[in-house]
Amino acid sequence: MTKKDTINNFAPNLSSNSLEKKPVEDGIDYERHPEAKGQIIDGEYVKDKGMNWFVAALFLVGDMAGGGIVALPTAVQQSGFILGCTLCIIMAIVGTASAIFLGKSWEHLPVKWPEYRLHCRKPYAEIGYRALGHKVRTFVSVCLNITQFGICVVFLLLAARNIHDFIYSFWPGVPGLCYIIIILGIALLPIIFLKSPEDFWWAIVAGMMSTVVAVCLIMVGAKNDYEVCNPERHEPTFNIFNLFVAFGTVVFTFGGHSAFPTIQHDMKRPSQFTKSSIVAFTTICVFYAPVVIIAYLTYGDSLRDSIIPSIQTSWIQQAVNMMIAAHCILTLTLMINPLNQETEEFFDIPHHFGVKRITIRAAMMAAIVFTAETVPNFGPVLNLMGASTVTLTCVIFPSIFYLYIKANEKKSLETGREELCTFSEMVERTDKKVFVFCTFILIVGLIGGVCATVSAVKEITTTSFEVPCYLRNFYEQTQNSTETSTNCCGKFQNITVGGQEVSGYCNKPSLEFYGHWFDGNINDVKSQFD
């Protein structure tokens, strides 16, 4: 990027030629775009209509809550209780700070560039554009698309897994997980063919409420198992590989930042996003902390990818399955929509409903289903997404963009021109305490993200490898999660709370899930499950 990379003052993503040729102050049609109506009060943009900060906080909670909660207890087991809780606290602080940085970056844009008062399809990418230019906007957009695609895969896998286990508890002859993935993908097609669900914010609220119910039920179920399971629990042996895998899970849990600027854009007073962020992350911590603690004390290393199969009260386990599945399905239908819209724009597909739209959207769902069939284990995919693109959008980008946008603002006041700062100019114009804090966040994100990505790839290809669904006719492999719907507790994962026979009730043990520790004959242990 050149030192004099100048940013224009006109709309970067509007199709109207008139808006490209003259300042936006003269180009906004307020009759056509009533959402842009507002005023500048003491340097702050205030919209005539929009959600208040508390409602925005609820949307942030709905965006983050859900899939991460079932895997977070496993992450704490992988890293050890003290280190795991410390990692969660650090990421909660980093996540909150990053959300605030994003909010401070965006609130400046509609004040200085009125085009951002209109509907903005990708506000996160526009933040990158105003911070570092066109190429960064493109890179951020690609990262967002990869993140959304990956999250769709994770939620499809998790929903299919939960639906399978729910049906299995009543009908052991249910088709395998691989078939449920395809059936669920087909069932969702009519929904994704519909017009953009941009106004269906109720889906986020409904997803949040289903997660709240699931959290409460998980705590009740774990408490019921505590008396029997706690005396038999076993601690996994610590290794650095597990710590980095856990990093990806924790980042995924606290990493809904890719949607934050969109939520802020719909606020009446975008400058109040800081309050929304603090309330949202505090609420998430209040939700998750009791689950992590009671799961650790009750189950130990009998936990696997998800806490749900470890709950031995059948009706609670199945209720949680359906609550989390509902959240995943609702979130998936929202997350896939921006992918569909961008793909349709790339291929110049008409906006009206037709064969071309059906083809593109069906192809997108087919790609998601194919990826899920290739890696039919949601845990490693979740870890990989958390370690890679979610780390970028949650940890790396917010700090960098905030530093440059604030420095660019100071430079424009000094020079009277809109020019991007070089690195040295950014450092000169940044408060040293802020620079040190952001640098700390970047170091944590870069080191943790790189190591966690390598660890997640290793996990997918080695310890948690499962043969792709479409190759299973050529290999003999039993799916761990489809033997039964329950992972029993204890050192050898053979303790039943209700005194049931191990055979036919407990899944076969996975004693090396956290790494090798048992030097006996594993077949002797597994024989009691046959």
Short mmCIF file of C-alpha atoms in Angstrom, two decimals:
data_model
loop_
_atom_site.label_atom_id
_atom_site.label_comp_id
_atom_site.label_asym_id
_atom_site.label_seq_id
_atom_site.Cartn_x
_atom_site.Cartn_y
_atom_site.Cartn_z
CA MET A 1 0.00 0.00 0.00
CA THR A 2 1.41 3.39 -0.92
CA LYS A 3 1.96 6.15 1.56
CA LYS A 4 -0.51 8.37 -0.28
CA ASP A 5 -3.33 5.83 -0.62
CA THR A 6 -6.14 8.35 -0.71
CA ILE A 7 -9.70 7.40 0.22
CA ASN A 8 -12.48 9.08 -1.70
CA ASN A 9 -15.44 10.70 -0.02
CA PHE A 10 -18.07 8.96 -2.08
CA ALA A 11 -20.09 5.79 -1.59
CA PRO A 12 -17.85 2.72 -2.05
CA ASN A 13 -20.60 0.17 -2.58
CA LEU A 14 -23.68 1.93 -3.96
CA SER A 15 -24.84 1.25 -7.49
CA SER A 16 -26.31 4.69 -8.26
CA ASN A 17 -24.11 6.65 -10.68
CA SER A 18 -25.31 9.93 -9.19
CA LEU A 19 -23.90 8.94 -5.82
CA GLU A 20 -20.57 8.09 -7.38
CA LYS A 21 -20.26 11.53 -8.98
CA LYS A 22 -21.17 13.90 -6.21
CA PRO A 23 -20.93 14.16 -2.44
CA VAL A 24 -23.34 11.90 -0.62
CA GLU A 25 -24.88 14.81 1.29
CA ASP A 26 -26.55 15.74 -2.04
CA GLY A 27 -27.19 12.17 -3.12
CA ILE A 28 -29.17 10.50 -0.33
CA ASP A 29 -32.85 10.16 -1.11
CA TYR A 30 -34.36 10.25 2.38
CA GLU A 31 -37.80 9.39 1.04
CA ARG A 32 -36.41 6.23 -0.48
CA HIS A 33 -34.03 5.53 2.42
CA PRO A 34 -35.82 6.59 5.63
CA GLU A 35 -33.40 4.47 7.66
CA ALA A 36 -30.70 7.08 6.89
CA LYS A 37 -32.56 9.88 8.65
CA GLY A 38 -30.76 11.22 11.70
CA GLN A 39 -28.68 14.07 13.01
CA ILE A 40 -25.24 14.83 14.38
CA ILE A 41 -25.36 15.76 18.08
CA ASP A 42 -22.06 16.73 19.74
CA GLY A 43 -20.12 14.81 17.10
CA GLU A 44 -22.30 11.71 17.48
CA TYR A 45 -24.60 10.32 14.80
CA VAL A 46 -28.10 9.67 16.19
CA LYS A 47 -30.67 7.94 13.98
CA ASP A 48 -34.35 8.82 14.08
CA LYS A 49 -35.20 5.14 14.47
CA GLY A 50 -33.22 2.15 15.65
CA MET A 51 -32.74 -0.31 18.48
CA ASN A 52 -31.53 0.85 21.88
CA TRP A 53 -28.31 -0.37 23.46
CA PHE A 54 -29.98 -3.03 25.65
CA VAL A 55 -31.79 -4.66 22.73
CA ALA A 56 -28.49 -4.60 20.84
CA ALA A 57 -26.88 -6.39 23.80
CA LEU A 58 -29.52 -9.13 23.54
CA PHE A 59 -28.71 -9.54 19.86
CA LEU A 60 -25.00 -9.82 20.69
CA VAL A 61 -25.78 -12.55 23.23
CA GLY A 62 -27.94 -14.33 20.67
CA ASP A 63 -25.12 -14.12 18.13
CA MET A 64 -22.52 -15.64 20.48
CA ALA A 65 -24.56 -18.07 22.57
CA GLY A 66 -25.20 -21.58 21.33
CA GLY A 67 -22.80 -24.01 19.70
CA GLY A 68 -19.79 -23.02 21.79
CA ILE A 69 -21.39 -23.95 25.10
CA VAL A 70 -21.49 -27.67 24.36
CA ALA A 71 -17.73 -27.73 23.59
CA LEU A 72 -16.42 -25.20 26.14
CA PRO A 73 -16.34 -27.69 29.08
CA THR A 74 -14.18 -29.98 26.93
CA ALA A 75 -11.79 -27.09 26.23
CA VAL A 76 -11.35 -26.53 29.98
CA GLN A 77 -10.63 -30.25 30.44
CA GLN A 78 -8.06 -30.14 27.64
CA SER A 79 -6.14 -27.25 29.13
CA GLY A 80 -6.62 -28.03 32.84
CA PHE A 81 -9.08 -26.27 35.13
CA ILE A 82 -6.90 -23.35 36.30
CA LEU A 83 -5.28 -22.72 32.93
CA GLY A 84 -8.57 -23.31 31.11
CA CYS A 85 -10.50 -20.85 33.26
CA THR A 86 -7.67 -18.33 32.91
CA LEU A 87 -7.82 -18.73 29.12
CA CYS A 88 -11.59 -18.17 29.19
CA ILE A 89 -11.21 -15.02 31.31
CA ILE A 90 -8.47 -13.64 29.04
CA MET A 91 -10.52 -14.30 25.91
CA ALA A 92 -13.62 -12.76 27.50
CA ILE A 93 -11.60 -9.60 28.21
CA VAL A 94 -10.01 -9.63 24.76
CA GLY A 95 -13.39 -10.29 23.15
CA THR A 96 -14.97 -7.39 25.03
CA ALA A 97 -12.10 -5.04 24.17
CA SER A 98 -12.22 -6.10 20.51
CA ALA A 99 -15.97 -5.48 20.39
CA ILE A 100 -15.43 -2.00 21.85
CA PHE A 101 -12.65 -1.30 19.32
CA LEU A 102 -14.95 -2.34 16.47
CA GLY A 103 -17.70 -0.15 17.87
CA LYS A 104 -15.42 2.87 18.21
CA SER A 105 -14.20 2.31 14.65
CA TRP A 106 -17.68 2.10 13.14
CA GLU A 107 -19.29 5.00 15.05
CA HIS A 108 -16.85 7.36 13.32
CA LEU A 109 -17.84 6.29 9.80
CA PRO A 110 -21.46 7.56 9.44
CA VAL A 111 -20.42 10.90 10.94
CA LYS A 112 -17.70 11.50 8.37
CA TRP A 113 -19.11 9.57 5.39
CA PRO A 114 -22.92 9.92 5.21
CA GLU A 115 -23.25 7.00 2.78
CA TYR A 116 -22.83 4.71 5.77
CA ARG A 117 -26.11 5.99 7.16
CA LEU A 118 -27.75 3.97 4.38
CA HIS A 119 -28.07 0.21 4.55
CA CYS A 120 -24.55 -1.24 4.50
CA ARG A 121 -24.28 -4.89 3.52
CA LYS A 122 -20.78 -5.46 4.95
CA PRO A 123 -19.94 -2.83 7.56
CA TYR A 124 -17.01 -4.89 8.90
CA ALA A 125 -15.32 -4.85 5.50
CA GLU A 126 -15.97 -1.10 5.22
CA ILE A 127 -14.17 -0.57 8.54
CA GLY A 128 -11.18 -2.36 7.01
CA TYR A 129 -11.45 -0.18 3.91
CA ARG A 130 -11.42 3.09 5.86
CA ALA A 131 -8.55 1.83 8.01
CA LEU A 132 -6.21 0.36 5.40
CA GLY A 133 -7.71 0.63 1.93
CA HIS A 134 -9.32 -1.40 -0.86
CA LYS A 135 -7.17 -4.54 -0.64
CA VAL A 136 -7.88 -4.96 3.05
CA ARG A 137 -11.61 -4.56 2.41
CA THR A 138 -11.42 -7.45 -0.06
CA PHE A 139 -9.36 -9.58 2.33
CA VAL A 140 -11.77 -8.95 5.21
CA SER A 141 -14.71 -9.81 2.96
CA VAL A 142 -13.09 -13.13 2.03
CA CYS A 143 -12.39 -13.91 5.70
CA LEU A 144 -15.99 -13.14 6.61
CA ASN A 145 -17.26 -15.45 3.87
CA ILE A 146 -14.98 -18.28 4.98
CA THR A 147 -16.03 -17.75 8.59
CA GLN A 148 -19.72 -17.81 7.72
CA PHE A 149 -19.28 -20.92 5.58
CA GLY A 150 -17.37 -22.69 8.34
CA ILE A 151 -19.91 -21.74 10.98
CA CYS A 152 -22.68 -23.09 8.74
CA VAL A 153 -20.79 -26.40 8.50
CA VAL A 154 -20.31 -26.54 12.28
CA PHE A 155 -23.96 -25.80 13.00
CA LEU A 156 -25.18 -28.28 10.37
CA LEU A 157 -23.00 -31.00 11.92
CA LEU A 158 -24.03 -30.15 15.47
CA ALA A 159 -27.74 -29.96 14.61
CA ALA A 160 -27.55 -33.27 12.70
CA ARG A 161 -25.66 -34.92 15.57
CA ASN A 162 -28.18 -33.76 18.15
CA ILE A 163 -31.18 -34.73 16.01
CA HIS A 164 -29.64 -38.16 15.42
CA ASP A 165 -29.02 -38.76 19.11
CA PHE A 166 -32.53 -37.56 19.96
CA ILE A 167 -34.15 -39.98 17.50
CA TYR A 168 -31.77 -42.80 18.49
CA SER A 169 -32.98 -42.68 22.11
CA PHE A 170 -36.43 -43.71 20.86
CA TRP A 171 -35.56 -45.61 17.67
CA PRO A 172 -32.17 -47.41 17.61
CA GLY A 173 -32.69 -48.15 13.91
CA VAL A 174 -32.36 -44.48 12.94
CA PRO A 175 -30.17 -43.85 9.86
CA GLY A 176 -26.58 -42.87 10.61
CA LEU A 177 -25.31 -39.32 11.08
CA CYS A 178 -24.16 -39.12 7.46
CA TYR A 179 -27.73 -39.60 6.25
CA ILE A 180 -29.15 -37.14 8.80
CA ILE A 181 -26.77 -34.45 7.46
CA ILE A 182 -28.16 -34.91 3.94
CA ILE A 183 -31.78 -35.06 5.10
CA LEU A 184 -31.37 -31.89 7.19
CA GLY A 185 -29.68 -30.07 4.31
CA ILE A 186 -32.57 -30.94 1.98
CA ALA A 187 -35.15 -29.97 4.61
CA LEU A 188 -33.59 -26.51 4.97
CA LEU A 189 -33.66 -25.76 1.22
CA PRO A 190 -37.20 -24.28 1.11
CA ILE A 191 -36.24 -21.83 3.87
CA ILE A 192 -33.07 -20.61 2.18
CA PHE A 193 -34.92 -20.19 -1.14
CA LEU A 194 -37.07 -17.48 0.43
CA LYS A 195 -36.37 -13.77 0.29
CA SER A 196 -33.56 -12.44 2.46
CA PRO A 197 -34.42 -12.93 6.15
CA GLU A 198 -32.72 -9.65 7.10
CA ASP A 199 -35.74 -8.60 9.16
CA PHE A 200 -36.09 -11.94 10.95
CA TRP A 201 -34.26 -10.80 14.08
CA TRP A 202 -36.73 -12.89 16.05
CA ALA A 203 -34.67 -15.90 14.98
CA ILE A 204 -31.66 -14.61 16.94
CA VAL A 205 -33.80 -13.98 20.01
CA ALA A 206 -35.40 -17.42 19.70
CA GLY A 207 -31.96 -18.98 19.36
CA MET A 208 -30.77 -17.14 22.46
CA MET A 209 -33.78 -18.32 24.49
CA SER A 210 -33.25 -21.93 23.40
CA THR A 211 -29.63 -21.65 24.57
CA VAL A 212 -30.71 -20.25 27.96
CA VAL A 213 -33.05 -23.21 28.43
CA ALA A 214 -30.28 -25.60 27.35
CA VAL A 215 -27.80 -24.08 29.83
CA CYS A 216 -30.26 -24.50 32.71
CA LEU A 217 -31.01 -28.10 31.74
CA ILE A 218 -27.30 -28.96 31.41
CA MET A 219 -26.69 -27.71 34.94
CA VAL A 220 -29.61 -29.75 36.30
CA GLY A 221 -28.47 -32.86 34.43
CA ALA A 222 -24.84 -32.54 35.57
CA LYS A 223 -25.97 -31.98 39.16
CA ASN A 224 -28.03 -35.19 39.00
CA ASP A 225 -24.94 -37.11 37.82
CA TYR A 226 -22.53 -35.50 40.30
CA GLU A 227 -23.03 -37.85 43.26
CA VAL A 228 -22.16 -40.97 41.26
CA CYS A 229 -19.70 -39.56 38.72
CA ASN A 230 -17.60 -37.19 40.83
CA PRO A 231 -15.87 -39.90 42.95
CA GLU A 232 -14.95 -41.76 39.74
CA ARG A 233 -13.75 -38.79 37.67
CA HIS A 234 -10.29 -38.79 36.12
CA GLU A 235 -8.05 -35.87 35.14
CA PRO A 236 -6.48 -35.89 31.67
CA THR A 237 -2.72 -35.59 31.38
CA PHE A 238 -1.74 -32.08 30.30
CA ASN A 239 -0.05 -31.56 26.97
CA ILE A 240 0.57 -28.41 24.96
CA PHE A 241 -1.24 -29.78 21.89
CA ASN A 242 -4.52 -29.93 23.84
CA LEU A 243 -4.00 -26.38 25.09
CA PHE A 244 -3.80 -24.97 21.57
CA VAL A 245 -6.83 -27.00 20.47
CA ALA A 246 -8.69 -25.55 23.46
CA PHE A 247 -7.67 -22.05 22.36
CA GLY A 248 -9.62 -22.51 19.13
CA THR A 249 -12.72 -23.66 21.02
CA VAL A 250 -12.60 -20.74 23.44
CA VAL A 251 -12.14 -18.18 20.64
CA PHE A 252 -15.09 -19.70 18.75
CA THR A 253 -17.21 -19.42 21.91
CA PHE A 254 -16.46 -15.72 22.39
CA GLY A 255 -16.04 -14.87 18.71
CA GLY A 256 -19.23 -13.56 17.16
CA HIS A 257 -17.56 -10.32 16.10
CA SER A 258 -18.12 -10.74 12.36
CA ALA A 259 -21.78 -9.75 12.90
CA PHE A 260 -21.19 -7.02 15.50
CA PRO A 261 -20.89 -4.03 13.10
CA THR A 262 -24.14 -5.08 11.42
CA ILE A 263 -25.93 -5.02 14.77
CA GLN A 264 -24.35 -1.67 15.68
CA HIS A 265 -25.40 -0.24 12.31
CA ASP A 266 -29.05 -0.83 13.27
CA MET A 267 -28.76 1.02 16.61
CA LYS A 268 -30.38 4.40 17.23
CA ARG A 269 -27.18 5.60 18.91
CA PRO A 270 -24.21 3.59 17.59
CA SER A 271 -21.91 5.31 20.11
CA GLN A 272 -23.60 3.28 22.88
CA PHE A 273 -22.28 0.01 21.48
CA THR A 274 -19.68 -0.07 24.25
CA LYS A 275 -22.43 -0.58 26.84
CA SER A 276 -24.01 -3.27 24.67
CA SER A 277 -20.68 -5.12 24.40
CA ILE A 278 -19.94 -5.07 28.13
CA VAL A 279 -23.43 -6.29 29.04
CA ALA A 280 -23.35 -9.00 26.36
CA PHE A 281 -19.99 -10.48 27.35
CA THR A 282 -20.85 -10.30 31.04
CA THR A 283 -24.08 -12.19 30.33
CA ILE A 284 -22.23 -14.83 28.30
CA CYS A 285 -19.77 -15.36 31.15
CA VAL A 286 -22.62 -15.69 33.66
CA PHE A 287 -24.25 -18.29 31.38
CA TYR A 288 -21.12 -20.32 30.72
CA ALA A 289 -19.17 -20.27 34.01
CA PRO A 290 -21.54 -22.52 36.01
CA VAL A 291 -21.72 -25.04 33.15
CA VAL A 292 -17.93 -25.23 32.84
CA ILE A 293 -17.44 -25.64 36.59
CA ILE A 294 -20.09 -28.30 37.21
CA ALA A 295 -19.08 -30.23 34.08
CA TYR A 296 -15.45 -30.26 35.23
CA LEU A 297 -16.33 -31.44 38.73
CA THR A 298 -18.79 -34.08 37.53
CA TYR A 299 -17.39 -35.70 34.41
CA GLY A 300 -13.63 -35.16 34.21
CA ASP A 301 -12.08 -36.59 31.07
CA SER A 302 -15.13 -38.69 30.22
CA LEU A 303 -16.28 -35.56 28.37
CA ARG A 304 -15.73 -35.69 24.61
CA ASP A 305 -16.60 -33.22 21.83
CA SER A 306 -19.90 -32.26 23.45
CA ILE A 307 -21.17 -32.26 27.01
CA ILE A 308 -24.67 -33.34 25.94
CA PRO A 309 -24.06 -37.13 25.59
CA SER A 310 -22.48 -37.15 29.08
CA ILE A 311 -25.80 -36.23 30.73
CA GLN A 312 -27.35 -39.51 31.91
CA THR A 313 -30.88 -38.27 32.65
CA SER A 314 -32.44 -39.24 29.34
CA TRP A 315 -35.21 -36.64 29.08
CA ILE A 316 -32.79 -33.83 29.99
CA GLN A 317 -30.23 -35.02 27.46
CA GLN A 318 -32.80 -35.15 24.68
CA ALA A 319 -34.34 -31.78 25.61
CA VAL A 320 -30.88 -30.18 25.47
CA ASN A 321 -30.26 -31.91 22.13
CA MET A 322 -33.35 -30.29 20.65
CA MET A 323 -32.71 -26.85 22.20
CA ILE A 324 -29.18 -26.68 20.78
CA ALA A 325 -30.34 -28.15 17.45
CA ALA A 326 -33.02 -25.44 17.24
CA HIS A 327 -30.42 -22.74 17.90
CA CYS A 328 -28.06 -24.18 15.28
CA ILE A 329 -30.78 -24.39 12.62
CA LEU A 330 -31.99 -20.83 13.28
CA THR A 331 -28.44 -19.48 13.18
CA LEU A 332 -27.55 -21.47 10.06
CA THR A 333 -30.50 -20.01 8.11
CA LEU A 334 -29.28 -16.51 8.99
CA MET A 335 -25.56 -17.14 8.42
CA ILE A 336 -26.03 -18.72 4.99
CA ASN A 337 -27.99 -15.75 3.64
CA PRO A 338 -25.01 -13.32 3.23
CA LEU A 339 -23.11 -16.10 1.46
CA ASN A 340 -26.02 -16.62 -0.93
CA GLN A 341 -26.37 -12.89 -1.60
CA GLU A 342 -22.69 -12.40 -2.33
CA THR A 343 -22.60 -15.43 -4.63
CA GLU A 344 -25.69 -14.16 -6.48
CA GLU A 345 -24.06 -10.74 -6.84
CA PHE A 346 -20.86 -12.33 -8.18
CA PHE A 347 -22.79 -14.27 -10.85
CA ASP A 348 -25.15 -11.32 -11.51
CA ILE A 349 -28.26 -13.29 -10.55
CA PRO A 350 -31.57 -11.34 -10.72
CA HIS A 351 -33.06 -10.36 -7.36
CA HIS A 352 -36.45 -11.91 -8.13
CA PHE A 353 -37.20 -15.54 -7.30
CA GLY A 354 -36.35 -17.86 -10.18
CA VAL A 355 -34.43 -20.87 -11.44
CA LYS A 356 -31.05 -19.13 -11.18
CA ARG A 357 -31.58 -18.21 -7.52
CA ILE A 358 -32.70 -21.78 -6.74
CA THR A 359 -29.62 -23.17 -8.49
CA ILE A 360 -27.15 -20.90 -6.69
CA ARG A 361 -28.67 -21.41 -3.24
CA ALA A 362 -29.00 -25.16 -3.71
CA ALA A 363 -25.35 -25.28 -4.79
CA MET A 364 -24.29 -23.37 -1.67
CA MET A 365 -26.17 -25.78 0.60
CA ALA A 366 -24.69 -28.71 -1.36
CA ALA A 367 -21.19 -27.33 -0.72
CA ILE A 368 -21.91 -27.05 3.01
CA VAL A 369 -23.35 -30.58 3.12
CA PHE A 370 -20.37 -31.97 1.16
CA THR A 371 -17.92 -30.34 3.59
CA ALA A 372 -19.85 -31.76 6.55
CA GLU A 373 -19.82 -35.21 4.91
CA THR A 374 -16.06 -34.88 4.40
CA VAL A 375 -15.33 -34.01 8.06
CA PRO A 376 -18.33 -35.51 9.93
CA ASN A 377 -17.12 -34.46 13.38
CA PHE A 378 -18.17 -30.99 14.53
CA GLY A 379 -15.57 -30.65 17.32
CA PRO A 380 -12.42 -30.47 15.14
CA VAL A 381 -14.17 -28.24 12.59
CA LEU A 382 -15.24 -25.88 15.39
CA ASN A 383 -11.67 -25.82 16.72
CA LEU A 384 -10.25 -25.09 13.26
CA MET A 385 -12.67 -22.22 12.61
CA GLY A 386 -12.00 -20.73 16.05
CA ALA A 387 -8.25 -20.97 15.55
CA SER A 388 -8.16 -19.43 12.06
CA THR A 389 -10.68 -16.99 10.60
CA VAL A 390 -12.61 -16.40 13.83
CA THR A 391 -9.32 -15.43 15.51
CA LEU A 392 -8.79 -12.90 12.71
CA THR A 393 -12.25 -11.33 13.01
CA CYS A 394 -12.42 -11.55 16.81
CA VAL A 395 -8.86 -10.69 17.89
CA ILE A 396 -6.59 -9.46 15.08
CA PHE A 397 -8.68 -7.15 12.88
CA PRO A 398 -10.45 -5.06 15.57
CA SER A 399 -7.24 -3.82 17.20
CA ILE A 400 -5.48 -3.07 13.91
CA PHE A 401 -8.46 -1.26 12.41
CA TYR A 402 -9.06 0.79 15.55
CA LEU A 403 -5.44 1.96 15.69
CA TYR A 404 -5.40 3.01 12.03
CA ILE A 405 -8.84 4.61 11.90
CA LYS A 406 -8.07 6.80 14.91
CA ALA A 407 -4.66 7.70 13.48
CA ASN A 408 -6.18 8.42 10.05
CA GLU A 409 -8.71 10.72 11.69
CA LYS A 410 -5.95 12.72 13.40
CA LYS A 411 -3.93 12.91 10.19
CA SER A 412 -6.90 14.20 8.19
CA LEU A 413 -7.43 16.98 10.75
CA GLU A 414 -3.77 17.93 10.44
CA THR A 415 -3.52 17.84 6.64
CA GLY A 416 -7.10 18.54 5.54
CA ARG A 417 -6.96 15.51 3.23
CA GLU A 418 -8.22 11.94 3.50
CA GLU A 419 -5.04 9.87 3.48
CA LEU A 420 -4.12 6.58 5.10
CA CYS A 421 -1.37 6.53 7.69
CA THR A 422 1.79 4.53 7.32
CA PHE A 423 2.78 2.31 10.26
CA SER A 424 5.18 4.91 11.67
CA GLU A 425 2.56 7.66 11.32
CA MET A 426 0.04 5.46 13.13
CA VAL A 427 2.45 4.86 16.01
CA GLU A 428 3.19 8.60 16.30
CA ARG A 429 -0.51 9.46 16.55
CA THR A 430 -1.52 6.67 18.98
CA ASP A 431 -1.59 6.89 22.77
CA LYS A 432 1.21 4.65 24.03
CA LYS A 433 -0.98 2.79 26.57
CA VAL A 434 -3.53 2.00 23.88
CA PHE A 435 -0.77 0.90 21.51
CA VAL A 436 0.77 -1.44 24.10
CA PHE A 437 -2.62 -2.95 24.98
CA CYS A 438 -3.52 -3.53 21.32
CA THR A 439 -0.06 -4.99 20.68
CA PHE A 440 -0.60 -7.45 23.55
CA ILE A 441 -3.92 -8.52 22.03
CA LEU A 442 -2.29 -8.95 18.61
CA ILE A 443 0.55 -11.06 20.03
CA VAL A 444 -1.92 -13.32 21.88
CA GLY A 445 -4.03 -13.64 18.75
CA LEU A 446 -1.16 -14.29 16.34
CA ILE A 447 0.72 -16.83 18.45
CA GLY A 448 -2.41 -18.55 19.71
CA GLY A 449 -4.07 -18.52 16.30
CA VAL A 450 -1.12 -19.98 14.39
CA CYS A 451 -0.41 -22.69 16.98
CA ALA A 452 -4.10 -23.50 17.38
CA THR A 453 -4.61 -23.75 13.61
CA VAL A 454 -1.71 -26.19 13.27
CA SER A 455 -3.04 -28.19 16.23
CA ALA A 456 -6.58 -28.24 14.84
CA VAL A 457 -5.38 -29.49 11.44
CA LYS A 458 -3.35 -32.19 13.19
CA GLU A 459 -6.41 -33.14 15.26
CA ILE A 460 -8.61 -33.49 12.16
CA THR A 461 -6.05 -35.63 10.34
CA THR A 462 -4.89 -37.82 13.26
CA THR A 463 -6.48 -38.17 16.71
CA SER A 464 -10.03 -37.14 15.71
CA PHE A 465 -9.91 -38.37 12.14
CA GLU A 466 -13.10 -39.90 10.81
CA VAL A 467 -13.40 -41.40 7.36
CA PRO A 468 -15.53 -39.15 5.11
CA CYS A 469 -19.09 -40.35 4.79
CA TYR A 470 -18.81 -41.01 1.07
CA LEU A 471 -15.78 -43.32 1.59
CA ARG A 472 -17.13 -45.43 4.41
CA ASN A 473 -18.18 -48.28 2.16
CA PHE A 474 -14.47 -48.83 1.51
CA TYR A 475 -13.42 -48.76 5.18
CA GLU A 476 -14.59 -50.44 8.32
CA GLN A 477 -15.18 -47.74 10.88
CA THR A 478 -17.69 -47.28 13.62
CA GLN A 479 -18.91 -43.80 14.38
CA ASN A 480 -18.17 -43.03 17.98
CA SER A 481 -21.30 -41.02 18.56
CA THR A 482 -23.82 -43.36 16.96
CA GLU A 483 -23.29 -46.49 19.09
CA THR A 484 -25.64 -45.15 21.76
CA SER A 485 -26.59 -41.65 22.84
CA THR A 486 -24.72 -41.70 26.19
CA ASN A 487 -21.06 -41.26 27.16
CA CYS A 488 -20.77 -42.83 30.61
CA CYS A 489 -18.54 -41.28 33.27
CA GLY A 490 -15.57 -42.52 35.28
CA LYS A 491 -11.94 -43.26 34.60
CA PHE A 492 -12.81 -45.98 32.09
CA GLN A 493 -16.08 -44.33 30.99
CA ASN A 494 -18.15 -47.26 32.27
CA ILE A 495 -20.03 -45.78 35.26
CA THR A 496 -23.81 -45.56 34.92
CA VAL A 497 -25.80 -43.30 37.24
CA GLY A 498 -28.96 -45.42 37.19
CA GLY A 499 -27.24 -48.79 37.53
CA GLN A 500 -27.87 -49.79 33.91
CA GLU A 501 -25.84 -52.48 32.19
CA VAL A 502 -22.81 -50.95 30.48
CA SER A 503 -23.37 -52.95 27.31
CA GLY A 504 -25.98 -51.30 25.13
CA TYR A 505 -26.18 -48.17 27.31
CA CYS A 506 -22.70 -46.61 27.23
CA ASN A 507 -20.76 -45.59 24.15
CA LYS A 508 -17.46 -47.41 23.80
CA PRO A 509 -14.71 -45.56 25.71
CA SER A 510 -12.39 -43.10 24.03
CA LEU A 511 -9.52 -43.23 26.52
CA GLU A 512 -7.10 -41.41 24.22
CA PHE A 513 -9.39 -38.47 23.44
CA TYR A 514 -7.16 -36.16 25.53
CA GLY A 515 -3.95 -38.07 24.80
CA HIS A 516 -2.46 -41.42 25.80
CA TRP A 517 -2.50 -42.26 29.53
CA PHE A 518 -3.68 -45.89 29.82
CA ASP A 519 -0.95 -48.53 29.47
CA GLY A 520 -3.23 -51.55 29.90
CA ASN A 521 -4.99 -53.56 27.24
CA ILE A 522 -7.63 -51.27 25.79
CA ASN A 523 -9.48 -54.25 24.33
CA ASP A 524 -10.04 -55.63 27.84
CA VAL A 525 -11.73 -52.35 28.76
CA LYS A 526 -13.85 -52.23 25.60
CA SER A 527 -14.97 -55.86 25.91
CA GLN A 528 -17.46 -55.02 28.65
CA PHE A 529 -19.27 -52.70 26.21
CA ASP A 530 -19.95 -55.51 23.71
#
